[in-house]
Coordinates of C-alpha atoms in Angstrom, one line a residue:
Chain W
M99 CA 131.5 112.3 105.6
S100 CA 134.6 114.9 106.5
R101 CA 136.5 114.8 103.4
V102 CA 140.4 116.2 103.7
A103 CA 140.6 119.7 102.2
G104 CA 143.2 119.5 99.1
R105 CA 143.6 116.3 98.5
T106 CA 144.4 115.9 94.6
D107 CA 144.7 111.7 94.4
W108 CA 142.0 110.8 92.8
A109 CA 142.6 107.2 93.1
E110 CA 142.4 107.4 97.1
E111 CA 139.2 109.7 96.8
E112 CA 137.5 107.0 94.9
D113 CA 137.8 104.3 97.6
E114 CA 137.4 106.8 100.3
D115 CA 133.7 107.4 98.6
S116 CA 132.8 103.9 98.6
L117 CA 133.7 103.4 102.2
Q118 CA 132.2 106.5 103.3
L119 CA 128.5 105.2 103.0
P120 CA 127.0 106.2 106.7
Q121 CA 126.0 103.4 108.9
Q122 CA 122.5 102.2 108.9
T123 CA 120.6 104.5 111.6
I124 CA 117.7 103.2 113.9
T125 CA 116.2 105.7 115.8
K126 CA 113.5 105.0 118.4
N127 CA 110.5 107.2 117.8
R128 CA 108.0 108.6 120.9
D129 CA 105.0 106.8 119.1
G130 CA 106.7 103.3 119.4
T131 CA 107.6 103.1 115.7
E132 CA 111.6 102.4 114.3
T133 CA 112.6 105.3 111.7
I134 CA 115.4 103.1 109.6
V135 CA 117.8 105.0 107.3
S136 CA 120.2 102.7 105.3
W137 CA 122.4 103.8 102.4
S138 CA 123.3 101.7 99.1
I139 CA 125.1 102.4 96.1
R140 CA 122.8 101.6 93.1
E141 CA 124.1 100.1 89.8
D142 CA 124.7 103.1 88.1
G143 CA 126.5 104.6 91.1
K144 CA 124.1 107.0 92.4
K145 CA 124.1 106.8 96.3
V146 CA 120.1 105.9 97.3
K147 CA 119.3 107.0 101.0
T148 CA 116.3 104.8 102.1
T149 CA 114.3 105.8 105.0
R150 CA 111.4 103.0 106.4
R151 CA 109.2 104.0 109.1
I152 CA 108.6 100.6 110.7
K153 CA 105.8 99.6 113.6
K154 CA 106.5 96.4 115.2
T155 CA 104.0 94.3 116.8
T156 CA 104.2 91.1 118.3
I157 CA 101.5 88.9 117.7
K158 CA 102.1 85.7 119.5
T159 CA 100.4 82.2 118.4
V160 CA 100.6 79.1 119.6
V161 CA 102.2 76.5 117.1
N162 CA 102.4 72.9 116.7
P163 CA 106.3 71.9 118.2
R164 CA 107.1 70.5 114.7
V165 CA 106.5 73.8 113.2
A166 CA 108.5 75.7 116.0
E167 CA 111.4 73.3 115.2
R168 CA 111.3 74.0 111.6
K169 CA 111.5 77.7 112.3
Q170 CA 114.5 77.4 113.8
W171 CA 116.0 75.6 111.1
A172 CA 119.1 77.0 108.9
K173 CA 118.6 78.6 105.5
F174 CA 120.3 76.7 102.7
G175 CA 120.8 77.1 98.9
Q176 CA 120.7 80.4 97.7
E177 CA 119.7 81.4 101.1
K178 CA 122.5 80.2 102.9
G179 CA 124.0 82.5 105.6
K180 CA 121.2 85.0 105.1
P181 CA 119.8 86.3 108.5
A182 CA 116.6 85.6 109.7
G183 CA 113.4 87.2 108.7
P184 CA 112.3 88.1 104.9
Q185 CA 114.5 89.3 102.4
T186 CA 113.7 92.7 100.6
D187 CA 115.0 91.3 97.4
T188 CA 112.2 88.0 97.0
T189 CA 109.7 88.9 99.8
S190 CA 107.6 91.8 99.4
V191 CA 103.8 92.9 100.6
A192 CA 101.6 93.7 97.7
E193 CA 98.9 96.3 98.1
N194 CA 96.0 95.7 100.1
I195 CA 93.1 93.6 98.4
V196 CA 89.7 93.7 99.6
F197 CA 88.0 90.5 99.3
R198 CA 84.4 90.2 100.4
P199 CA 82.4 86.6 99.7
S200 CA 78.9 87.4 98.5
A201 CA 76.4 85.5 97.5
N202 CA 75.0 87.1 94.4
W203 CA 78.7 88.0 93.3
K204 CA 77.7 87.3 89.8
A205 CA 74.8 89.2 89.5
T206 CA 76.6 92.4 91.2
T207 CA 79.5 92.6 89.1
E208 CA 77.5 92.1 85.9
D209 CA 75.4 95.1 86.8
K210 CA 79.1 96.7 87.2
S211 CA 79.9 95.8 83.5
E212 CA 76.8 97.3 82.1
D213 CA 76.8 101.0 83.5
A214 CA 80.7 100.7 83.4
K215 CA 80.9 103.2 80.8
K216 CA 78.5 105.6 82.6
K217 CA 80.6 105.1 86.0
A218 CA 83.7 105.8 84.2
S219 CA 82.5 109.1 82.8
L220 CA 81.5 110.3 86.5
K221 CA 84.8 108.7 87.9
D222 CA 86.1 112.1 89.2
A223 CA 83.0 113.2 90.5
K224 CA 82.1 112.2 94.2
I225 CA 79.2 110.1 94.5
K226 CA 77.7 110.4 97.8
C227 CA 74.0 109.2 98.9
R228 CA 71.9 112.1 100.2
I229 CA 70.0 109.7 102.5
C230 CA 72.6 107.7 104.1
S231 CA 75.9 109.3 102.4
G232 CA 77.1 106.1 101.5
D233 CA 78.9 105.9 98.2
H234 CA 76.1 105.7 95.7
W235 CA 73.5 107.3 93.7
T236 CA 70.5 108.5 96.2
T237 CA 68.2 106.4 93.9
K238 CA 70.5 103.4 95.0
C239 CA 70.4 103.7 98.5
P240 CA 68.8 100.4 100.1
F241 CA 67.3 103.0 102.6
K242 CA 65.4 105.2 99.8
D243 CA 61.7 104.2 100.6
T244 CA 62.7 104.1 104.8
M245 CA 64.3 107.2 105.1
A246 CA 64.2 110.8 104.6
P247 CA 67.3 112.7 102.9
E248 CA 69.5 114.0 105.1
G249 CA 69.6 117.8 105.5
V250 CA 65.9 117.5 105.7
D251 CA 63.7 118.5 108.9
S252 CA 64.4 115.1 109.7
T253 CA 68.2 115.2 109.6
P254 CA 69.4 114.0 113.1
A255 CA 71.7 116.8 114.4
D256 CA 74.2 114.1 115.6
L257 CA 75.1 112.8 112.4
G258 CA 77.1 116.0 112.4
L259 CA 77.2 116.0 108.4
D260 CA 75.5 118.4 106.5
A261 CA 76.9 121.4 104.0
P262 CA 79.3 119.3 102.4
D263 CA 77.2 116.3 101.7
Q264 CA 74.6 118.7 100.5
A265 CA 77.3 120.2 98.0
G266 CA 78.6 116.8 97.3
A267 CA 75.1 115.4 96.2
L268 CA 74.5 115.0 93.0
G269 CA 71.8 114.2 90.8
G270 CA 68.2 115.6 92.7
G271 CA 64.8 115.7 91.7
S272 CA 63.3 116.0 88.3
S273 CA 62.9 120.0 87.7
S274 CA 65.6 122.5 87.8
Y275 CA 68.8 122.6 89.8
V276 CA 68.2 124.1 93.3
P277 CA 71.2 125.2 95.0
P278 CA 72.6 123.5 97.7
H279 CA 71.2 126.0 100.4
M280 CA 68.4 126.1 98.9
R281 CA 67.1 122.3 99.3
G282 CA 66.2 122.2 102.7
A283 CA 63.7 125.5 102.4
Q284 CA 61.7 123.5 99.3
G285 CA 59.4 122.2 102.1
G286 CA 59.7 118.8 101.5
G287 CA 60.5 118.6 97.9
G288 CA 64.2 117.7 99.0
G289 CA 62.6 114.6 100.0
E290 CA 60.7 113.6 96.7
R291 CA 61.4 110.2 96.2
M292 CA 63.3 108.4 93.6
G293 CA 62.5 104.9 92.0
G294 CA 59.3 103.3 92.6
K295 CA 56.3 103.4 94.6
F296 CA 57.4 100.2 96.4
E297 CA 56.9 101.0 100.1
R298 CA 59.1 98.9 102.6
D299 CA 58.0 98.0 106.4
D300 CA 60.1 100.6 107.4
L301 CA 58.5 100.7 111.1
A302 CA 60.7 97.7 112.2
T303 CA 63.9 99.6 111.1
L304 CA 66.4 100.9 113.7
R305 CA 69.2 103.2 113.2
V306 CA 72.1 102.6 115.2
T307 CA 74.8 105.4 115.3
N308 CA 78.0 105.8 117.0
V309 CA 79.3 102.7 115.7
S310 CA 83.0 102.1 116.1
D311 CA 84.6 101.8 112.3
Q312 CA 85.9 98.1 112.9
T313 CA 82.5 97.1 113.0
E314 CA 81.4 94.3 110.6
E315 CA 78.0 93.6 109.5
Q316 CA 77.9 90.1 111.1
D317 CA 78.7 91.7 114.6
L318 CA 75.7 93.8 114.3
R319 CA 73.9 90.8 112.9
E320 CA 74.9 89.0 116.2
M321 CA 74.0 91.7 118.8
F322 CA 70.5 92.4 117.4
S323 CA 69.3 89.5 116.3
R324 CA 69.2 88.5 119.9
F325 CA 65.8 90.3 120.0
G326 CA 64.2 88.7 117.0
H327 CA 64.4 88.1 113.3
V328 CA 67.0 90.5 111.6
T329 CA 65.6 90.9 108.3
R330 CA 68.5 93.3 106.9
V331 CA 71.6 94.9 108.3
F332 CA 73.3 97.7 106.3
L333 CA 76.8 99.2 107.8
A334 CA 77.5 102.2 105.8
K335 CA 81.5 101.6 104.8
D336 CA 84.2 103.8 103.1
R337 CA 84.9 103.0 99.7
E338 CA 88.5 103.8 99.6
T339 CA 89.3 102.1 103.2
G340 CA 86.2 99.5 103.9
L341 CA 86.0 101.1 107.4
A342 CA 82.6 101.5 109.1
K343 CA 81.5 104.9 109.0
G344 CA 79.9 104.9 112.0
F345 CA 76.2 104.1 111.6
A346 CA 74.4 101.4 110.5
F347 CA 70.4 100.4 109.6
V348 CA 69.2 97.0 111.3
S349 CA 65.4 95.8 110.1
F350 CA 63.5 93.4 111.8
A351 CA 60.3 91.5 110.6
D352 CA 58.3 92.4 113.6
R353 CA 58.1 95.6 115.0
S354 CA 57.6 94.9 118.4
D355 CA 60.9 93.1 118.2
A356 CA 62.3 96.2 117.2
A357 CA 61.3 98.2 120.0
T358 CA 62.5 95.5 122.5
A359 CA 65.8 96.2 120.8
C360 CA 65.9 100.0 120.6
E361 CA 65.1 99.9 124.5
K362 CA 68.3 97.7 125.1
M363 CA 70.7 98.4 123.1
D364 CA 70.6 102.0 123.1
G365 CA 73.3 102.9 125.3
Y366 CA 75.1 99.7 125.1
G367 CA 78.5 99.9 124.8
F368 CA 80.3 98.0 122.0
R369 CA 83.8 98.3 121.2
H370 CA 84.7 101.6 122.7
L371 CA 81.7 103.5 121.8
I372 CA 78.2 103.8 123.2
L373 CA 75.8 102.9 120.8
R374 CA 72.7 105.2 120.1
V375 CA 70.1 102.9 118.7
E376 CA 66.5 105.0 117.9
F377 CA 64.0 104.1 114.9
A378 CA 64.7 105.2 111.8
K379 CA 62.8 108.2 110.6
K380 CA 59.8 108.0 108.1
S381 CA 60.4 109.4 104.6
T382 CA 58.0 112.0 103.5
Chain A
M222 CA 94.2 91.1 102.8
R223 CA 97.5 91.8 102.4
P224 CA 99.1 89.2 100.1
I225 CA 102.7 88.6 100.5
L226 CA 104.3 88.3 96.9
L227 CA 107.2 86.1 96.8
S228 CA 109.4 86.5 93.7
G229 CA 112.3 84.3 93.8
H230 CA 111.7 82.6 90.5
E231 CA 112.8 83.8 87.5
R232 CA 110.3 81.9 85.1
A233 CA 106.8 80.7 85.5
L234 CA 105.5 78.9 88.3
T235 CA 104.0 75.6 87.5
Q236 CA 103.5 74.2 91.1
V237 CA 102.8 75.3 94.9
K238 CA 102.1 73.3 97.5
Y239 CA 101.9 73.7 101.4
N240 CA 103.1 70.9 103.7
P241 CA 100.1 69.1 105.7
D242 CA 101.6 71.6 108.7
G243 CA 101.0 74.5 106.3
D244 CA 104.1 76.4 107.6
I245 CA 106.1 76.1 104.3
I246 CA 104.8 76.6 100.7
F247 CA 107.3 74.9 98.4
S248 CA 107.3 76.3 94.8
V249 CA 108.8 75.0 91.4
S250 CA 108.8 77.1 88.2
K251 CA 110.8 76.8 84.7
D252 CA 113.8 78.2 85.9
H253 CA 115.0 75.1 87.3
V254 CA 114.7 75.4 91.2
I255 CA 113.1 74.5 93.9
C256 CA 112.3 77.2 96.4
A257 CA 110.8 76.7 100.5
W258 CA 109.1 79.7 101.9
F259 CA 107.9 80.2 105.4
S260 CA 103.9 80.7 104.9
H261 CA 103.7 83.1 107.5
N262 CA 105.8 86.1 106.4
G263 CA 107.0 84.7 102.9
E264 CA 110.7 84.3 104.4
R265 CA 112.8 82.1 101.7
L266 CA 114.1 78.8 103.7
G267 CA 115.7 77.9 100.9
T268 CA 116.4 76.4 97.7
Y269 CA 117.1 73.2 96.2
H270 CA 119.4 73.0 93.0
G271 CA 120.1 70.0 90.7
H272 CA 117.8 69.9 88.1
Q273 CA 118.9 70.8 84.8
G274 CA 115.4 71.6 83.2
A275 CA 112.1 73.3 83.6
L276 CA 110.3 71.8 86.9
W277 CA 106.5 70.4 86.5
T278 CA 105.9 69.4 89.9
V279 CA 106.7 69.2 93.4
D280 CA 105.5 67.6 96.6
V281 CA 106.3 67.0 100.2
S282 CA 106.0 63.8 102.4
P283 CA 103.0 63.9 105.1
D284 CA 106.1 64.5 107.9
S285 CA 107.9 67.3 105.8
V286 CA 110.7 65.6 105.8
L287 CA 111.2 64.1 102.5
L288 CA 110.6 66.1 99.1
A289 CA 109.9 65.2 95.8
S290 CA 110.2 66.8 92.8
G291 CA 109.9 66.1 89.0
G292 CA 110.4 68.0 85.1
A293 CA 111.4 68.4 81.9
D294 CA 115.1 67.0 82.7
N295 CA 113.5 63.6 82.7
T296 CA 114.3 62.7 86.4
L297 CA 112.2 62.5 89.4
R298 CA 114.5 63.5 92.5
L299 CA 113.9 63.3 96.2
W300 CA 115.2 65.9 98.7
E301 CA 115.8 66.3 102.0
V302 CA 113.6 69.4 103.5
Q303 CA 115.6 70.6 106.0
T304 CA 119.0 70.8 104.4
G305 CA 118.4 70.7 100.5
K306 CA 120.3 68.0 99.9
L307 CA 119.7 65.8 96.8
L308 CA 119.0 62.1 98.1
K309 CA 118.0 60.5 94.8
T310 CA 117.6 60.8 91.3
W311 CA 115.3 58.5 89.0
D312 CA 116.0 58.7 85.4
F313 CA 113.4 58.2 82.9
P314 CA 112.9 58.7 79.0
T315 CA 110.3 61.4 79.2
A316 CA 109.7 64.1 81.3
I317 CA 107.7 63.8 84.9
K318 CA 104.8 65.9 84.9
R319 CA 103.1 64.8 88.4
V320 CA 104.3 63.6 91.5
E321 CA 102.7 62.6 94.6
F322 CA 103.4 61.0 98.2
S323 CA 100.9 58.5 99.4
P324 CA 98.8 59.7 102.5
D325 CA 101.1 57.5 104.8
G326 CA 103.8 58.7 103.0
R327 CA 105.7 55.0 102.1
Q328 CA 104.8 55.7 98.4
L329 CA 105.5 57.9 95.8
L330 CA 104.1 58.0 92.5
G331 CA 105.3 59.9 89.1
V332 CA 103.4 60.5 85.9
T333 CA 105.6 60.8 82.7
E334 CA 105.1 62.5 79.8
K335 CA 104.2 60.5 76.3
R336 CA 107.3 61.5 74.2
S337 CA 109.2 59.8 71.0
G338 CA 107.8 56.1 70.6
H339 CA 107.2 56.1 74.8
L340 CA 103.7 56.1 76.1
S341 CA 102.5 57.8 79.2
T342 CA 102.9 56.0 82.3
I343 CA 102.4 56.3 86.1
V344 CA 105.1 54.5 88.4
V345 CA 104.9 54.0 92.0
Y346 CA 108.2 53.6 94.3
E347 CA 108.4 52.3 98.0
I348 CA 109.7 55.2 100.0
N349 CA 112.2 54.8 103.1
P350 CA 110.8 57.4 105.1
D351 CA 114.2 58.1 106.6
P352 CA 116.7 60.5 105.1
A353 CA 119.5 58.7 105.7
A354 CA 118.8 55.4 104.4
E355 CA 119.4 54.3 100.9
Q356 CA 116.2 54.6 98.3
T357 CA 114.9 51.5 95.8
N358 CA 115.6 51.6 92.1
E359 CA 112.8 49.2 91.8
Q360 CA 109.2 50.2 90.6
S361 CA 106.6 48.7 92.4
L362 CA 103.9 49.5 90.1
R363 CA 104.1 50.4 86.4
I364 CA 100.5 51.5 84.8
V365 CA 100.9 52.3 81.0
C366 CA 98.6 54.6 79.2
E367 CA 97.7 53.6 76.0
D368 CA 94.4 55.4 75.4
S369 CA 95.2 58.7 76.5
K370 CA 98.0 60.3 78.2
A371 CA 97.7 60.8 82.1
T372 CA 98.4 64.4 82.7
V373 CA 97.8 64.1 86.6
A374 CA 97.4 61.7 89.2
G375 CA 97.4 60.7 92.8
F376 CA 96.4 58.4 95.9
S377 CA 93.0 58.2 97.1
Y378 CA 91.9 57.6 101.1
L379 CA 94.5 54.8 102.4
A380 CA 96.3 54.9 99.0
F381 CA 93.5 52.4 98.0
Y382 CA 92.9 53.7 94.5
I383 CA 95.2 55.4 92.4
I384 CA 93.1 58.3 90.3
A385 CA 94.2 59.5 86.8
C386 CA 93.2 62.2 84.6
H387 CA 94.0 62.0 81.0
E388 CA 94.5 64.1 78.1
D389 CA 91.0 63.4 76.7
G390 CA 89.0 64.8 79.5
S391 CA 88.8 61.2 81.2
V392 CA 89.1 60.0 84.5
S393 CA 90.1 56.9 85.5
Q394 CA 90.5 54.7 89.0
F395 CA 93.4 51.9 89.4
D396 CA 93.3 49.5 91.7
A397 CA 96.9 51.1 93.8
K398 CA 98.0 47.5 94.9
T399 CA 97.9 45.6 91.0
G400 CA 97.4 48.7 88.9
E401 CA 94.6 47.0 87.4
L402 CA 92.5 49.7 85.5
L403 CA 88.9 49.4 87.6
F404 CA 86.8 52.6 85.9
N405 CA 87.3 55.2 83.3
T406 CA 84.4 57.9 83.2
Q407 CA 84.5 60.8 80.5
A408 CA 84.2 63.1 83.2
H409 CA 85.0 66.3 81.2
E410 CA 84.4 67.2 77.4
T411 CA 86.0 65.0 75.2
D412 CA 89.5 65.8 73.9
M413 CA 90.0 68.7 76.7
L414 CA 93.0 68.5 78.9
I415 CA 92.4 68.0 82.8
T416 CA 94.8 70.3 84.1
D417 CA 95.0 69.6 87.9
L418 CA 93.6 67.3 90.4
Q419 CA 93.9 68.5 94.1
W420 CA 92.0 66.1 97.1
S421 CA 89.7 67.0 99.6
Q422 CA 91.4 66.6 103.1
D423 CA 89.6 63.2 103.2
R424 CA 91.1 62.4 100.3
T425 CA 87.3 60.7 99.5
Y426 CA 86.6 63.3 96.8
F427 CA 88.8 65.2 94.8
I428 CA 88.4 68.2 92.5
T429 CA 89.8 68.4 88.7
A430 CA 90.4 71.6 86.6
S431 CA 90.3 71.3 82.8
K432 CA 90.5 73.1 79.7
D433 CA 86.9 73.0 78.8
K434 CA 86.5 76.1 81.2
S435 CA 84.8 73.9 84.1
A436 CA 86.2 72.1 87.7
K437 CA 84.3 69.4 88.8
I438 CA 84.3 67.5 91.8
L439 CA 84.2 63.6 91.5
A440 CA 84.0 60.8 94.2
A441 CA 86.8 58.8 94.7
D442 CA 84.7 55.6 94.9
S443 CA 82.4 55.9 92.2
L444 CA 84.0 58.3 90.1
E445 CA 80.4 60.1 89.8
V446 CA 80.8 63.7 89.2
L447 CA 79.0 65.4 92.5
K448 CA 79.6 69.1 91.6
T449 CA 80.3 71.2 88.2
Y450 CA 81.9 74.9 88.1
T451 CA 81.6 76.4 85.0
T452 CA 83.8 79.4 84.2
D453 CA 84.5 81.5 81.1
T454 CA 88.5 80.9 81.4
P455 CA 90.2 77.7 80.6
L456 CA 91.2 76.5 84.3
N457 CA 94.8 75.7 85.1
S458 CA 94.1 74.5 88.6
A459 CA 91.3 73.9 91.3
A460 CA 91.6 73.6 95.3
I461 CA 89.1 72.4 98.0
T462 CA 89.2 74.6 100.6
P463 CA 88.9 73.1 104.6
V464 CA 87.0 74.5 107.2
K465 CA 84.7 76.6 105.0
D466 CA 82.8 75.1 102.3
Y467 CA 84.4 76.8 99.1
V468 CA 86.4 75.9 96.2
I469 CA 89.4 78.2 94.2
L470 CA 89.6 77.8 90.7
G471 CA 93.1 79.4 88.8
G472 CA 93.3 79.9 85.3
G473 CA 93.3 82.4 82.5
Q474 CA 94.1 82.7 78.5
A475 CA 96.5 80.1 77.8
A476 CA 100.3 81.2 77.9
M477 CA 101.0 81.8 74.4
D478 CA 97.9 84.2 74.0
V479 CA 98.5 86.3 76.8
T480 CA 100.6 88.9 74.7
T481 CA 97.4 89.9 72.9
T482 CA 94.5 90.2 75.5
S483 CA 95.1 92.8 78.3
A484 CA 95.4 92.0 82.3
R485 CA 91.5 92.8 82.7
Q486 CA 90.4 90.8 79.9
G487 CA 92.6 87.9 80.7
K488 CA 90.6 86.9 83.5
F489 CA 93.8 86.0 85.7
E490 CA 91.8 86.0 89.1
A491 CA 91.5 83.3 91.4
R492 CA 87.9 82.5 91.5
F493 CA 86.1 81.4 94.6
W494 CA 83.0 79.1 94.3
H495 CA 80.5 78.0 96.8
K496 CA 81.2 74.1 96.8
I497 CA 78.1 73.1 98.0
F498 CA 75.6 75.7 95.7
A499 CA 78.0 76.1 93.0
E500 CA 77.8 79.5 92.9
E501 CA 80.5 81.9 92.3
I502 CA 81.1 84.3 95.8
G503 CA 83.7 86.2 94.8
R504 CA 87.3 86.7 92.8
V505 CA 90.8 87.8 93.7
R506 CA 92.7 89.3 91.5
G507 CA 96.5 90.5 91.4
H508 CA 98.3 88.2 88.9
F509 CA 99.5 89.8 85.8
G510 CA 99.4 86.1 83.9
P511 CA 97.7 83.1 83.9
L512 CA 97.4 81.1 87.2
N513 CA 99.0 78.0 87.0
Y514 CA 98.5 76.6 90.4
V515 CA 96.9 77.4 93.3
A516 CA 96.9 75.5 97.0
V517 CA 95.1 76.0 100.1
H518 CA 96.7 76.2 103.5
P519 CA 95.5 72.9 105.2
Q520 CA 94.2 74.5 108.1
G521 CA 92.1 76.6 105.8
T522 CA 93.5 80.1 106.8
G523 CA 95.0 81.0 103.4
Y524 CA 95.8 80.3 100.1
C525 CA 98.5 80.8 97.5
S526 CA 98.6 81.1 93.8
G527 CA 101.2 80.9 91.4
G528 CA 101.3 82.6 88.1
E529 CA 102.7 82.4 84.4
D530 CA 104.1 85.7 85.5
G531 CA 106.7 84.2 87.9
Y532 CA 105.1 85.6 91.2
V533 CA 103.9 83.5 94.2
R534 CA 101.1 85.5 95.9
V535 CA 100.1 84.0 99.5
H536 CA 97.0 85.1 100.5
H537 CA 95.8 85.1 104.7
F538 CA 92.0 85.0 104.8
D539 CA 90.7 87.7 106.8
K540 CA 87.4 87.7 108.8
P541 CA 84.7 88.3 105.8
Y542 CA 86.0 85.4 104.6
F543 CA 85.1 83.4 107.7
D544 CA 81.6 85.1 108.1
F545 CA 80.4 85.2 105.1
K546 CA 77.1 82.8 105.3
Y547 CA 74.0 82.3 103.1
E548 CA 70.7 83.2 104.2
V549 CA 70.0 79.4 104.7
E550 CA 72.7 78.7 106.3
R551 CA 72.2 81.2 109.0
E552 CA 68.5 80.4 109.2
R553 CA 69.4 76.8 109.8
E554 CA 72.0 78.0 112.6
Q555 CA 69.1 79.9 114.4
Q556 CA 66.7 76.8 113.8
E557 CA 69.6 74.6 115.5
Q558 CA 69.8 77.1 118.6
A559 CA 66.2 77.4 119.3
N560 CA 65.8 73.7 119.0
L561 CA 68.9 73.4 121.7

């Protein structure tokens, strides 16, 4: 973009400008990604620099020879002469959509609309369960009958969650506000149960920690059902990313099955991590 | 899942179709152009030019060599898929609302609109599968729908019957050889337009979508209603998924009412129902207009939807879609394993 100093010919200059768009540059980064910098002139005459960082992964699939042949067809119509690969003007990738089929879909969404207002008012507040750190109220926790809240004496150290979770927890007991750092010292007060008196058979529930974030509930169900009838699997997931948070609860119909599973699965290597399995602690 | 957004059309989509191998998607819209897309990455293969009016329908032959399309310019056209070349034009007095190839690709069916003294008809042409060959002008069959106009029609298994759905909510069965009306049944509510008919893989049963806010599965032989899926919005399209036992329903507020409804109220979502349990299991949002058509990948790995908003959204299903099972299904599997 060196401009000759002292040039006065404006017509020349104009021409020069449009020619002066830098070439597209592709830089290979060390982590295997590519940075593509391209220049273009917008309709209003402004020069636009577009920087894209692309990671290429080769996915090999075996296809029917007919399909492979069609892949080689020359483009025609409006696409005639265009290079291979999707064109940015017609093809783009939309935002990620989480689609998880569920059996009681209707019931769950109706619930949602009911307290939609309530939720909206609390939109900015971070909701975190004190029992399992899931993104729901402690009262709605599927393990409220089974588990003691975190931070009380039964909190395992290996979860590595303490102060921030406590601070984030909302809606404590029925009495007046107790500052987070005092909650532990309440002597069982932190464990006061919300919701009904309904007691689940918590003796046959296992807590599985150090679970890979790519895990699905189905994987756990498959792994654990070989020891007996699994009544329930709960995998804590991050609301935004949908990735597993690293721990799960597995309930068995029978306690002896749970005991075998606990024994066999503790230290089992799943994905790249070693599972830790223990009996879920009973709430106070 | 991350949908691929195809924005090659300038007006509302009217139909989208996968070819039988599922690698190409054909889309037609009211902007007169047919587009062909690769389904795996959304790359546009080409466009087919020639129609002079809004397009209503498209279908591809089973070997993906020929493409048929029909529209409001009162023509039914045949194209070569690979090159975009126009092979044949059949002229009609009224618009073509639906085209469909028979399962063997040797017959082509067209449904014509009822207008200005012309009754709705279903016409059938014998097709020469060779793109270089001359196509006949002669209709091998012509069925006139006197009672109520046909909106959609299709060939059953082995092109044994022609099933037609009507404006008044009834479904009729014709002999595909003679054109004789064998049976007619009031499947949907009276005077509620049936908007779509899509077949199961083996073409022994089909799903209909109607403005009466429900979709139904009917047997091709008996026209017996096997399943009913009742929603809260007028439906424009319904599809049956292979591999997993689901159906996908698409619809939304009628196009003319769209400006008075917000996207949230408009219910512009693809609805997934379990085919057997007839229970809604989830929705996929994304369009900001009603869904005019949903099509499922023949291998069951994804689906695409065309909306009134002018976009085609191509979805590749991910793991939770395939993993989902009802508790009873799981228990049965466990028992089967135990029995082995």
